Amino acid sequence: AQTVTQSQPEMSVQEAETVTLSCTYDTSESDYYLFWYKQPPSRQMILVIRQEAYKQQNATENRFSVNFQKAAKSFSLKISDSQLGDAAMYFCAYKDNTDKLIFGTGTRLQVFP
Amino acid sequence: DTGVSQNPRHKITKRGQNVTFRCDPISEHNRLYWYRQTLGQGPEFLTYFQNEAQLEKSRLLSDRFSAERPKGSFSTLEIQRTEQGDSAMYLCASSLGLRVSLGELFFGEGSRLTVL
């Protein structure tokens, strides 16, 4: 069965600095999708960034970028120029040819001024 | 359209009682998902619908759980004979079918269940 592991329960970063959140996954599939979602306190979960496994180029969305290492089954999220509004739970998620997403346990990110 | 709406936002019940949660998805979305999230865990898939058809149920969904989506619009998740282990946040998400692969799931704020 596919699994997603986030080994960092909590991370902290100072405003304007850069932080990297780690995620590893296990699958025997070759075609799949990976995502990072953000869940602010008492707010809805929203999509931050996505990566298609067939694409070698790492995805980037403004201050958010990923380091996708397919062979190592690693998918980390880098947040540059961190802002106070980035404080949230971040979930890594996986989807293959089934219609459901499998989530990791999450990393709580704190941002200090 | 203001997004995915879930009600009630918080339900406190005694063990053994039945509870029902409602999810109103974004109107044009044909896919509707239910996830459960416990403290310190990520969302766990429970079930999903395409229109009114329930296409998959997780083994986490015991026979005390039932979900419906009549007419392919809103959905309800009922838990019968609640147990303390059912205490969790129940998340609903909706999407257009093919957009799921793009990660375009729109989540509600969740319904928190506390079983005493």
PDB file of C-alpha atoms in Angstrom:
ATOM      1  CA  ALA A   1       0.000   0.000   0.000  1.00  0.00           C
ATOM      2  CA  GLN A   2       1.093   3.509  -0.677  1.00  0.00           C
ATOM      3  CA  THR A   3       2.290   5.485   2.324  1.00  0.00           C
ATOM      4  CA  VAL A   4       3.357   9.065   2.920  1.00  0.00           C
ATOM      5  CA  THR A   5       5.744   9.932   5.744  1.00  0.00           C
ATOM      6  CA  GLN A   6       6.475  13.331   7.216  1.00  0.00           C
ATOM      7  CA  SER A   7       9.182  12.932   9.827  1.00  0.00           C
ATOM      8  CA  GLN A   8       9.111  16.486  11.169  1.00  0.00           C
ATOM      9  CA  PRO A   9       6.138  17.022  13.484  1.00  0.00           C
ATOM     10  CA  GLU A  10       7.124  20.653  14.032  1.00  0.00           C
ATOM     11  CA  MET A  11       9.381  23.172  12.374  1.00  0.00           C
ATOM     12  CA  SER A  12      10.050  26.812  13.046  1.00  0.00           C
ATOM     13  CA  VAL A  13      11.486  29.606  10.969  1.00  0.00           C
ATOM     14  CA  GLN A  14      12.150  33.286  11.386  1.00  0.00           C
ATOM     15  CA  GLU A  15      10.291  35.724   9.205  1.00  0.00           C
ATOM     16  CA  ALA A  16      12.038  36.317   5.851  1.00  0.00           C
ATOM     17  CA  GLU A  17      14.124  33.153   6.225  1.00  0.00           C
ATOM     18  CA  THR A  18      13.865  29.901   4.292  1.00  0.00           C
ATOM     19  CA  VAL A  19      12.574  26.595   5.616  1.00  0.00           C
ATOM     20  CA  THR A  20      12.347  23.125   4.092  1.00  0.00           C
ATOM     21  CA  LEU A  21       9.723  20.568   5.030  1.00  0.00           C
ATOM     22  CA  SER A  22      10.456  16.915   4.295  1.00  0.00           C
ATOM     23  CA  CYS A  23       8.252  14.199   2.860  1.00  0.00           C
ATOM     24  CA  THR A  24       8.948  10.681   1.686  1.00  0.00           C
ATOM     25  CA  TYR A  25       6.538   8.243   0.135  1.00  0.00           C
ATOM     26  CA  ASP A  26       6.392   4.637  -0.857  1.00  0.00           C
ATOM     27  CA  THR A  27       4.795   3.362  -4.039  1.00  0.00           C
ATOM     28  CA  SER A  28       5.350   0.824  -6.762  1.00  0.00           C
ATOM     29  CA  GLU A  29       3.573   2.993  -9.321  1.00  0.00           C
ATOM     30  CA  SER A  30       5.433   4.979 -11.941  1.00  0.00           C
ATOM     31  CA  ASP A  31       2.712   7.526 -12.638  1.00  0.00           C
ATOM     32  CA  TYR A  32       1.462   9.538  -9.724  1.00  0.00           C
ATOM     33  CA  TYR A  33       1.012  13.030  -8.386  1.00  0.00           C
ATOM     34  CA  LEU A  34       2.368  14.675  -5.270  1.00  0.00           C
ATOM     35  CA  PHE A  35       0.983  17.672  -3.459  1.00  0.00           C
ATOM     36  CA  TRP A  36       1.567  19.965  -0.536  1.00  0.00           C
ATOM     37  CA  TYR A  37      -1.471  21.298   1.277  1.00  0.00           C
ATOM     38  CA  LYS A  38      -1.625  24.015   3.908  1.00  0.00           C
ATOM     39  CA  GLN A  39      -4.111  23.950   6.790  1.00  0.00           C
ATOM     40  CA  PRO A  40      -4.123  27.233   8.756  1.00  0.00           C
ATOM     41  CA  PRO A  41      -5.548  27.100  12.285  1.00  0.00           C
ATOM     42  CA  SER A  42      -9.327  26.657  12.124  1.00  0.00           C
ATOM     43  CA  ARG A  43      -9.330  27.222   8.378  1.00  0.00           C
ATOM     44  CA  GLN A  44      -9.824  25.095   5.319  1.00  0.00           C
ATOM     45  CA  MET A  45      -7.043  23.082   3.825  1.00  0.00           C
ATOM     46  CA  ILE A  46      -5.784  24.571   0.572  1.00  0.00           C
ATOM     47  CA  LEU A  47      -3.479  23.366  -2.168  1.00  0.00           C
ATOM     48  CA  VAL A  48      -0.016  24.928  -2.126  1.00  0.00           C
ATOM     49  CA  ILE A  49       1.797  23.183  -4.939  1.00  0.00           C
ATOM     50  CA  ARG A  50       1.659  20.027  -7.058  1.00  0.00           C
ATOM     51  CA  GLN A  51       4.151  17.867  -8.904  1.00  0.00           C
ATOM     52  CA  GLU A  52       3.487  15.308 -11.602  1.00  0.00           C
ATOM     53  CA  ALA A  53       5.869  12.358 -11.300  1.00  0.00           C
ATOM     54  CA  TYR A  54       6.559  12.263 -15.040  1.00  0.00           C
ATOM     55  CA  LYS A  55       7.913  15.804 -14.955  1.00  0.00           C
ATOM     56  CA  GLN A  56      11.569  16.113 -14.089  1.00  0.00           C
ATOM     57  CA  GLN A  57      11.391  19.823 -13.482  1.00  0.00           C
ATOM     58  CA  ASN A  58      10.621  20.811  -9.925  1.00  0.00           C
ATOM     59  CA  ALA A  59       7.405  22.763  -9.469  1.00  0.00           C
ATOM     60  CA  THR A  60       7.499  26.361  -8.274  1.00  0.00           C
ATOM     61  CA  GLU A  61       4.713  28.647  -7.113  1.00  0.00           C
ATOM     62  CA  ASN A  62       5.960  32.061  -6.081  1.00  0.00           C
ATOM     63  CA  ARG A  63       7.804  31.587  -2.744  1.00  0.00           C
ATOM     64  CA  PHE A  64       7.047  27.853  -2.675  1.00  0.00           C
ATOM     65  CA  SER A  65       9.136  25.280  -4.496  1.00  0.00           C
ATOM     66  CA  VAL A  66       9.678  21.555  -4.281  1.00  0.00           C
ATOM     67  CA  ASN A  67      12.650  19.253  -4.525  1.00  0.00           C
ATOM     68  CA  PHE A  68      11.316  16.108  -6.156  1.00  0.00           C
ATOM     69  CA  GLN A  69      13.693  13.154  -6.107  1.00  0.00           C
ATOM     70  CA  LYS A  70      11.816  10.321  -7.802  1.00  0.00           C
ATOM     71  CA  ALA A  71      14.415   7.621  -7.261  1.00  0.00           C
ATOM     72  CA  ALA A  72      14.682   8.450  -3.589  1.00  0.00           C
ATOM     73  CA  LYS A  73      10.893   8.888  -3.323  1.00  0.00           C
ATOM     74  CA  SER A  74      11.412  12.215  -1.668  1.00  0.00           C
ATOM     75  CA  PHE A  75       9.320  15.367  -2.069  1.00  0.00           C
ATOM     76  CA  SER A  76      10.352  18.317   0.070  1.00  0.00           C
ATOM     77  CA  LEU A  77       8.780  21.761   0.201  1.00  0.00           C
ATOM     78  CA  LYS A  78      10.890  24.884   0.410  1.00  0.00           C
ATOM     79  CA  ILE A  79       9.329  28.116   1.590  1.00  0.00           C
ATOM     80  CA  SER A  80      11.425  31.177   0.854  1.00  0.00           C
ATOM     81  CA  ASP A  81      11.069  34.599   2.465  1.00  0.00           C
ATOM     82  CA  SER A  82       8.779  33.128   5.127  1.00  0.00           C
ATOM     83  CA  GLN A  83       5.856  35.251   6.245  1.00  0.00           C
ATOM     84  CA  LEU A  84       3.765  35.179   9.391  1.00  0.00           C
ATOM     85  CA  GLY A  85       0.824  33.983   7.297  1.00  0.00           C
ATOM     86  CA  ASP A  86       2.743  30.854   6.369  1.00  0.00           C
ATOM     87  CA  ALA A  87       2.219  29.492   9.887  1.00  0.00           C
ATOM     88  CA  ALA A  88       0.049  26.390   9.503  1.00  0.00           C
ATOM     89  CA  MET A  89      -0.004  22.625   9.309  1.00  0.00           C
ATOM     90  CA  TYR A  90       1.480  21.404   6.061  1.00  0.00           C
ATOM     91  CA  PHE A  91       0.471  18.052   4.635  1.00  0.00           C
ATOM     92  CA  CYS A  92       2.212  16.123   1.923  1.00  0.00           C
ATOM     93  CA  ALA A  93      -0.164  14.048  -0.204  1.00  0.00           C
ATOM     94  CA  TYR A  94       0.050  11.378  -2.891  1.00  0.00           C
ATOM     95  CA  LYS A  95      -2.306  10.285  -5.641  1.00  0.00           C
ATOM     96  CA  ASP A  96      -1.879   7.600  -8.286  1.00  0.00           C
ATOM     97  CA  ASN A  97      -4.493   6.226 -10.669  1.00  0.00           C
ATOM     98  CA  THR A  98      -7.002   5.809  -7.876  1.00  0.00           C
ATOM     99  CA  ASP A  99      -9.271   8.702  -7.124  1.00  0.00           C
ATOM    100  CA  LYS A 100      -8.224   9.443  -3.578  1.00  0.00           C
ATOM    101  CA  LEU A 101      -5.393  11.352  -1.967  1.00  0.00           C
ATOM    102  CA  ILE A 102      -3.243   9.790   0.735  1.00  0.00           C
ATOM    103  CA  PHE A 103      -1.937  12.282   3.267  1.00  0.00           C
ATOM    104  CA  GLY A 104       1.047  12.310   5.571  1.00  0.00           C
ATOM    105  CA  THR A 105       0.787  13.133   9.277  1.00  0.00           C
ATOM    106  CA  GLY A 106       1.666  16.764   8.776  1.00  0.00           C
ATOM    107  CA  THR A 107       4.290  19.262   9.900  1.00  0.00           C
ATOM    108  CA  ARG A 108       3.343  22.211  12.057  1.00  0.00           C
ATOM    109  CA  LEU A 109       5.231  25.299  10.896  1.00  0.00           C
ATOM    110  CA  GLN A 110       5.712  28.200  13.254  1.00  0.00           C
ATOM    111  CA  VAL A 111       6.954  31.532  11.947  1.00  0.00           C
ATOM    112  CA  PHE A 112       8.620  33.928  14.363  1.00  0.00           C
ATOM    113  CA  PRO A 113       8.898  37.678  13.758  1.00  0.00           C
TER     114      PRO A 113
ATOM    115  CA  ASP B   1     -20.851  30.284  -4.070  1.00  0.00           C
ATOM    116  CA  THR B   2     -18.806  30.519  -0.905  1.00  0.00           C
ATOM    117  CA  GLY B   3     -17.119  27.124  -1.020  1.00  0.00           C
ATOM    118  CA  VAL B   4     -17.690  23.835   0.751  1.00  0.00           C
ATOM    119  CA  SER B   5     -19.947  24.129   3.765  1.00  0.00           C
ATOM    120  CA  GLN B   6     -20.101  21.653   6.635  1.00  0.00           C
ATOM    121  CA  ASN B   7     -22.601  21.476   9.458  1.00  0.00           C
ATOM    122  CA  PRO B   8     -22.563  21.299  12.360  1.00  0.00           C
ATOM    123  CA  ARG B   9     -19.098  22.634  12.987  1.00  0.00           C
ATOM    124  CA  HIS B  10     -18.912  20.968  16.357  1.00  0.00           C
ATOM    125  CA  LYS B  11     -20.963  18.158  17.827  1.00  0.00           C
ATOM    126  CA  ILE B  12     -20.673  16.828  21.355  1.00  0.00           C
ATOM    127  CA  THR B  13     -22.509  13.601  22.013  1.00  0.00           C
ATOM    128  CA  LYS B  14     -22.652  10.774  24.476  1.00  0.00           C
ATOM    129  CA  ARG B  15     -21.356   7.357  23.623  1.00  0.00           C
ATOM    130  CA  GLY B  16     -24.009   5.253  21.941  1.00  0.00           C
ATOM    131  CA  GLN B  17     -25.853   8.151  20.317  1.00  0.00           C
ATOM    132  CA  ASN B  18     -26.210   8.651  16.577  1.00  0.00           C
ATOM    133  CA  VAL B  19     -24.843  11.721  14.835  1.00  0.00           C
ATOM    134  CA  THR B  20     -25.179  13.063  11.308  1.00  0.00           C
ATOM    135  CA  PHE B  21     -22.963  15.523   9.497  1.00  0.00           C
ATOM    136  CA  ARG B  22     -23.869  17.385   6.361  1.00  0.00           C
ATOM    137  CA  CYS B  23     -21.655  18.625   3.564  1.00  0.00           C
ATOM    138  CA  ASP B  24     -22.715  21.069   0.866  1.00  0.00           C
ATOM    139  CA  PRO B  25     -20.131  21.006  -1.925  1.00  0.00           C
ATOM    140  CA  ILE B  26     -19.403  23.640  -4.507  1.00  0.00           C
ATOM    141  CA  SER B  27     -22.417  23.460  -6.776  1.00  0.00           C
ATOM    142  CA  GLU B  28     -20.870  22.233 -10.028  1.00  0.00           C
ATOM    143  CA  HIS B  29     -18.561  19.677  -8.387  1.00  0.00           C
ATOM    144  CA  ASN B  30     -19.403  16.055  -9.154  1.00  0.00           C
ATOM    145  CA  ARG B  31     -16.873  14.517  -6.760  1.00  0.00           C
ATOM    146  CA  LEU B  32     -17.347  14.592  -3.023  1.00  0.00           C
ATOM    147  CA  TYR B  33     -14.955  13.105  -0.475  1.00  0.00           C
ATOM    148  CA  TRP B  34     -15.137  12.412   3.240  1.00  0.00           C
ATOM    149  CA  TYR B  35     -11.959  12.278   5.299  1.00  0.00           C
ATOM    150  CA  ARG B  36     -11.385  11.820   9.021  1.00  0.00           C
ATOM    151  CA  GLN B  37      -8.621  13.645  10.852  1.00  0.00           C
ATOM    152  CA  THR B  38      -7.584  12.827  14.396  1.00  0.00           C
ATOM    153  CA  LEU B  39      -5.164  14.825  16.515  1.00  0.00           C
ATOM    154  CA  GLY B  40      -1.625  14.555  15.252  1.00  0.00           C
ATOM    155  CA  GLN B  41      -2.651  12.704  12.116  1.00  0.00           C
ATOM    156  CA  GLY B  42      -3.267  13.630   8.542  1.00  0.00           C
ATOM    157  CA  PRO B  43      -6.646  13.232   6.894  1.00  0.00           C
ATOM    158  CA  GLU B  44      -7.632   9.600   6.354  1.00  0.00           C
ATOM    159  CA  PHE B  45      -9.824   8.713   3.411  1.00  0.00           C
ATOM    160  CA  LEU B  46     -13.276   7.386   4.307  1.00  0.00           C
ATOM    161  CA  THR B  47     -15.363   7.401   1.150  1.00  0.00           C
ATOM    162  CA  TYR B  48     -16.141   9.317  -1.995  1.00  0.00           C
ATOM    163  CA  PHE B  49     -18.969   9.918  -4.431  1.00  0.00           C
ATOM    164  CA  GLN B  50     -19.201  10.727  -8.070  1.00  0.00           C
ATOM    165  CA  ASN B  51     -22.550  12.416  -8.387  1.00  0.00           C
ATOM    166  CA  GLU B  52     -24.895  10.216  -6.346  1.00  0.00           C
ATOM    167  CA  ALA B  53     -22.856   7.008  -6.701  1.00  0.00           C
ATOM    168  CA  GLN B  54     -20.653   5.968  -3.801  1.00  0.00           C
ATOM    169  CA  LEU B  55     -17.589   4.615  -5.593  1.00  0.00           C
ATOM    170  CA  GLU B  56     -15.274   3.573  -2.795  1.00  0.00           C
ATOM    171  CA  LYS B  57     -15.357   3.027   0.936  1.00  0.00           C
ATOM    172  CA  SER B  58     -12.335   2.657   3.159  1.00  0.00           C
ATOM    173  CA  ARG B  59     -12.090  -0.297   5.500  1.00  0.00           C
ATOM    174  CA  LEU B  60     -11.981   2.385   8.198  1.00  0.00           C
ATOM    175  CA  LEU B  61     -15.677   2.850   7.499  1.00  0.00           C
ATOM    176  CA  SER B  62     -17.264   0.262   9.773  1.00  0.00           C
ATOM    177  CA  ASP B  63     -20.889  -0.742   9.438  1.00  0.00           C
ATOM    178  CA  ARG B  64     -21.750   1.968  11.966  1.00  0.00           C
ATOM    179  CA  PHE B  65     -20.860   4.562   9.354  1.00  0.00           C
ATOM    180  CA  SER B  66     -23.032   5.359   6.377  1.00  0.00           C
ATOM    181  CA  ALA B  67     -22.766   8.093   3.806  1.00  0.00           C
ATOM    182  CA  GLU B  68     -25.208   9.249   1.189  1.00  0.00           C
ATOM    183  CA  ARG B  69     -25.343  11.814  -1.544  1.00  0.00           C
ATOM    184  CA  PRO B  70     -28.910  11.896  -2.807  1.00  0.00           C
ATOM    185  CA  LYS B  71     -29.357  13.579  -6.166  1.00  0.00           C
ATOM    186  CA  GLY B  72     -25.641  14.204  -6.348  1.00  0.00           C
ATOM    187  CA  SER B  73     -25.807  17.404  -4.362  1.00  0.00           C
ATOM    188  CA  PHE B  74     -25.224  17.575  -0.605  1.00  0.00           C
ATOM    189  CA  SER B  75     -23.939  14.582   1.326  1.00  0.00           C
ATOM    190  CA  THR B  76     -24.539  13.237   4.805  1.00  0.00           C
ATOM    191  CA  LEU B  77     -22.285  11.112   6.959  1.00  0.00           C
ATOM    192  CA  GLU B  78     -24.064   9.273   9.750  1.00  0.00           C
ATOM    193  CA  ILE B  79     -22.357   7.512  12.620  1.00  0.00           C
ATOM    194  CA  GLN B  80     -24.526   5.147  14.620  1.00  0.00           C
ATOM    195  CA  ARG B  81     -23.816   4.042  18.187  1.00  0.00           C
ATOM    196  CA  THR B  82     -20.903   6.417  18.528  1.00  0.00           C
ATOM    197  CA  GLU B  83     -17.772   5.329  20.362  1.00  0.00           C
ATOM    198  CA  GLN B  84     -15.087   7.452  21.965  1.00  0.00           C
ATOM    199  CA  GLY B  85     -12.729   6.409  19.191  1.00  0.00           C
ATOM    200  CA  ASP B  86     -14.974   8.186  16.709  1.00  0.00           C
ATOM    201  CA  SER B  87     -13.918  11.544  18.167  1.00  0.00           C
ATOM    202  CA  ALA B  88     -12.248  13.346  15.286  1.00  0.00           C
ATOM    203  CA  MET B  89     -12.595  16.088  12.713  1.00  0.00           C
ATOM    204  CA  TYR B  90     -14.643  14.953   9.739  1.00  0.00           C
ATOM    205  CA  LEU B  91     -13.593  16.770   6.589  1.00  0.00           C
ATOM    206  CA  CYS B  92     -15.536  17.048   3.376  1.00  0.00           C
ATOM    207  CA  ALA B  93     -13.965  18.010   0.073  1.00  0.00           C
ATOM    208  CA  SER B  94     -15.355  18.457  -3.402  1.00  0.00           C
ATOM    209  CA  SER B  95     -13.889  18.623  -6.868  1.00  0.00           C
ATOM    210  CA  LEU B  96     -14.563  18.256 -10.552  1.00  0.00           C
ATOM    211  CA  GLY B  97     -13.631  14.696 -11.502  1.00  0.00           C
ATOM    212  CA  LEU B  98     -10.542  15.211 -13.635  1.00  0.00           C
ATOM    213  CA  ARG B  99      -9.315  18.079 -11.496  1.00  0.00           C
ATOM    214  CA  VAL B 100      -8.606  15.676  -8.626  1.00  0.00           C
ATOM    215  CA  SER B 101      -5.349  14.737 -10.314  1.00  0.00           C
ATOM    216  CA  LEU B 102      -4.391  18.393 -10.181  1.00  0.00           C
ATOM    217  CA  GLY B 103      -4.954  18.368  -6.434  1.00  0.00           C
ATOM    218  CA  GLU B 104      -7.882  20.716  -6.805  1.00  0.00           C
ATOM    219  CA  LEU B 105      -9.852  19.481  -3.861  1.00  0.00           C
ATOM    220  CA  PHE B 106     -11.787  22.170  -2.069  1.00  0.00           C
ATOM    221  CA  PHE B 107     -12.125  21.386   1.615  1.00  0.00           C
ATOM    222  CA  GLY B 108     -14.690  22.506   4.105  1.00  0.00           C
ATOM    223  CA  GLU B 109     -13.758  23.681   7.583  1.00  0.00           C
ATOM    224  CA  GLY B 110     -14.715  20.313   9.017  1.00  0.00           C
ATOM    225  CA  SER B 111     -17.137  18.998  11.598  1.00  0.00           C
ATOM    226  CA  ARG B 112     -15.540  18.190  14.924  1.00  0.00           C
ATOM    227  CA  LEU B 113     -17.078  15.278  16.812  1.00  0.00           C
ATOM    228  CA  THR B 114     -16.493  14.796  20.522  1.00  0.00           C
ATOM    229  CA  VAL B 115     -17.863  11.591  22.029  1.00  0.00           C
ATOM    230  CA  LEU B 116     -18.067  11.614  25.820  1.00  0.00           C
TER     231      LEU B 116
END
